[in-house]
Coordinates of C-alpha atoms in Angstrom, one line a residue:
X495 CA -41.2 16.0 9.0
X496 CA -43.2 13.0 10.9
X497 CA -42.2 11.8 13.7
X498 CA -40.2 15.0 14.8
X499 CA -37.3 14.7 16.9
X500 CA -37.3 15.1 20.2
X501 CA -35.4 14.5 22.9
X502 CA -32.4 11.5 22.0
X503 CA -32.5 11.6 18.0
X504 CA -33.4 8.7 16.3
X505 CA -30.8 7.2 13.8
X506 CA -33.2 7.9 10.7
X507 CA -32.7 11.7 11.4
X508 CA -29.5 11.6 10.4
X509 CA -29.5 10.6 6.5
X510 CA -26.7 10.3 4.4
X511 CA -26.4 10.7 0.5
X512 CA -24.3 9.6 -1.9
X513 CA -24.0 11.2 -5.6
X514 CA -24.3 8.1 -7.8
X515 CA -23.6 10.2 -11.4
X516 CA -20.4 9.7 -13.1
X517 CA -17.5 12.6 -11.9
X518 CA -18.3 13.6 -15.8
X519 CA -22.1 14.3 -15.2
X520 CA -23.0 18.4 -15.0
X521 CA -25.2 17.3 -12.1
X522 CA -25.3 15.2 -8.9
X523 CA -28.1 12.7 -8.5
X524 CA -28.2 12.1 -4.8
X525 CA -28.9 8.6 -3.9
X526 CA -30.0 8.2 -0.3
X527 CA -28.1 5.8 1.7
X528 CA -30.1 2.7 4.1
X529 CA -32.0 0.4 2.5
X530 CA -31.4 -2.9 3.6
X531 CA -28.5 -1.1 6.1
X532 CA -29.0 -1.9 9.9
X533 CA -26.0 0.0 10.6
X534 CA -24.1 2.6 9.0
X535 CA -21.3 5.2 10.8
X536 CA -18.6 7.0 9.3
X537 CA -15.1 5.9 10.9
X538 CA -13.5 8.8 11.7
X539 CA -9.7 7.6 11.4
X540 CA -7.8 10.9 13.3
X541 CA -4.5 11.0 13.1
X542 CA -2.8 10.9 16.5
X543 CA 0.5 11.4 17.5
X544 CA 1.7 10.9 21.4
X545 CA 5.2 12.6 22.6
X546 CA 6.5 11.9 25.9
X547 CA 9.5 14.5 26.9
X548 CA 12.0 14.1 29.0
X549 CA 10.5 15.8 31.7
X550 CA 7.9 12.9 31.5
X551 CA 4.7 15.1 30.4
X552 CA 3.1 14.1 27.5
X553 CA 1.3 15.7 24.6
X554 CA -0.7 14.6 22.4
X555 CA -1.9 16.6 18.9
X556 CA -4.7 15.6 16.7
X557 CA -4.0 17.2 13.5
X558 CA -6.2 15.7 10.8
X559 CA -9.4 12.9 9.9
X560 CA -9.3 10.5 7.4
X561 CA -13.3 10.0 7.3
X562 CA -14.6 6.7 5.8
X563 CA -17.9 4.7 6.3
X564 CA -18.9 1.1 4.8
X565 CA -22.3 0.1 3.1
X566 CA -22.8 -3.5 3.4
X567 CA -24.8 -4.9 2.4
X568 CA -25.6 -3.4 -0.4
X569 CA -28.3 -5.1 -2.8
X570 CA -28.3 -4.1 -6.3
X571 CA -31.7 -2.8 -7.9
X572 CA -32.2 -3.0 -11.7
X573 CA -32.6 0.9 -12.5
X574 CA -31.3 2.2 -9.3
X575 CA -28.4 4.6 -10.4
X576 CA -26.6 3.6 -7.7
X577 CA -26.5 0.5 -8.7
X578 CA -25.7 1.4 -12.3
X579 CA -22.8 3.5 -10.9
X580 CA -21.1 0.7 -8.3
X581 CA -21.5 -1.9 -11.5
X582 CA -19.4 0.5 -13.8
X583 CA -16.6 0.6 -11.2
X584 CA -16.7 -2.9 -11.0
X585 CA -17.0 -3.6 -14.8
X586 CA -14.7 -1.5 -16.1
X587 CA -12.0 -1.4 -12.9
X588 CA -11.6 2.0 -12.8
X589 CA -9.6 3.8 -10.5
X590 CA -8.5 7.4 -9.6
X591 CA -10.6 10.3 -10.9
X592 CA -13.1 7.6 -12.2
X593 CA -14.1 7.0 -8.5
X594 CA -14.7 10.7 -7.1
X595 CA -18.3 11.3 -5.7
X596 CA -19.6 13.3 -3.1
X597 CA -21.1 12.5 0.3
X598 CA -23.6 14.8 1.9
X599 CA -24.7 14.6 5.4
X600 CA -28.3 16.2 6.2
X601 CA -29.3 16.7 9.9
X602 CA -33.4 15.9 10.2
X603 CA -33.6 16.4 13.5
X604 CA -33.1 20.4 13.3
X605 CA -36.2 22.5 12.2
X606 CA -36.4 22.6 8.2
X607 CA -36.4 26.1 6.9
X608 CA -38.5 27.0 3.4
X609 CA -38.4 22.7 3.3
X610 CA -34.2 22.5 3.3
X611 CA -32.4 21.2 6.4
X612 CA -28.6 21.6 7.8
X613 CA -26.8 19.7 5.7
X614 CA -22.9 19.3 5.0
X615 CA -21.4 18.2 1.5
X616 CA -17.9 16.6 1.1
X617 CA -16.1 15.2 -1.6
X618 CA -14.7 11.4 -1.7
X619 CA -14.6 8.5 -3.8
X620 CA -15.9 5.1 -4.3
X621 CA -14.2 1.9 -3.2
X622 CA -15.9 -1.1 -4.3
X623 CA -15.0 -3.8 -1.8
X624 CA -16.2 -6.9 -3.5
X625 CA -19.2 -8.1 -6.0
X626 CA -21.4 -11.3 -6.1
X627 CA -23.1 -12.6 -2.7
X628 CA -24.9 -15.4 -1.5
X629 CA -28.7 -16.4 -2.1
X630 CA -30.0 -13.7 -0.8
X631 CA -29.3 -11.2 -4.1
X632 CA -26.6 -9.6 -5.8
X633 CA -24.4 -7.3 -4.0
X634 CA -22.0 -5.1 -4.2
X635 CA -20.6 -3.9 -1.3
X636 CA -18.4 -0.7 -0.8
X637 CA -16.5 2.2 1.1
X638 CA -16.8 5.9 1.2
X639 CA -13.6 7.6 1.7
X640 CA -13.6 11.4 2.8
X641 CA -11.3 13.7 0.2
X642 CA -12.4 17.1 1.9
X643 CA -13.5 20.3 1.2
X644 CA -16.2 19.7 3.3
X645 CA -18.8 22.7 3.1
X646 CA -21.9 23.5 5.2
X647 CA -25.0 24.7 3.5
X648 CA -28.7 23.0 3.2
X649 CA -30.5 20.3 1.1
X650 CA -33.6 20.1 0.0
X651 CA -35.3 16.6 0.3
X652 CA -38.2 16.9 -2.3
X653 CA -35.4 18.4 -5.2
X654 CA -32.3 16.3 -3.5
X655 CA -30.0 19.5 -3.7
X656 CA -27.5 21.1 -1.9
X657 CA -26.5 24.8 -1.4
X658 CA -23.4 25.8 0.0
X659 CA -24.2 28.7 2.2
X660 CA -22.7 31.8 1.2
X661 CA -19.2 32.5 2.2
X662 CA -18.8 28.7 1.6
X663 CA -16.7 27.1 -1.2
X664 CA -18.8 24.3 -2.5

């Protein structure tokens, strides 16, 4: 990897994929995430509840995260299957099992081994926020939202595929 990371890591070492093929498809095609982004972090949304007892002391308990992350803008590229992907949501309105995907994290700063970094793999769907844009090109901006079943395993970056390590459901 150029540029390796040392010391404070550099946002570009942390790269995030999306799987653009239809929930239907027999295999992902990763789509990397951050052109035309400046920004992009996944929100983490814990749920938090606060008791106060009647002796005054409080607790508090996290018990669960409701990940989700917003790309925007997004420009839309004839033959990008991204592209092709956020369109068909938006053409044909689908909802529910229509907009599942999965997300997969990959660290860049930690050593590769045999070319395949720590990566982790989570399922989610699609939320397509709104289509059109101003004069600057089409977009289509849209959401992420976290379902689970998040696995850790490795992904390749020359084949863009994930492994689950063993032991891990995937």
């Amino acid at each position: 990897m150029p540029d390796a990371a040392v010391g404070k890591i550099k946002r570009k070492f942390m790269a995030h994929f999306i799987n653009a093929a239809l929930p239907s498809a027999s295999s992902p095609v990763f789509v990397r995430l951050g052109n035309d982004l400046e920004e992009y972090s996944v929100e983490m949304n814990a749920n938090v509840e606060t008791k106060t007892n009647i002796k005054g002391e409080t607790s508090v308990n996290l018990d669960s995260y409701q990940p989700q992350a917003s790309v925007e803008p997004y420009y839309a590229e004839v033959g990008d299957p991204l592209f092709e992907r956020l369109q068909t949501i938006a053409d044909e309105r689908q909802t529910l099992d229509d907009l599942k995907t999965e997300m997969v994290e990959v660290h860049l700063w930690e050593a590769p081994t045999s070319g395949k970094y720590v990566a982790y793999k989570e399922d989610g769907i699609i939320e397509v926020v709104s289509y059109g844009g101003d004069t600057t090109g089409y977009q289509i901006p849209f959401n992420v939202h976290s379902t689970g079943n998040r696995v850790k395993g490795t992904f390749d970056l020359a084949t863009k595929t994930f492994t689950a390590d063993s032991g891990s459901a995937s």
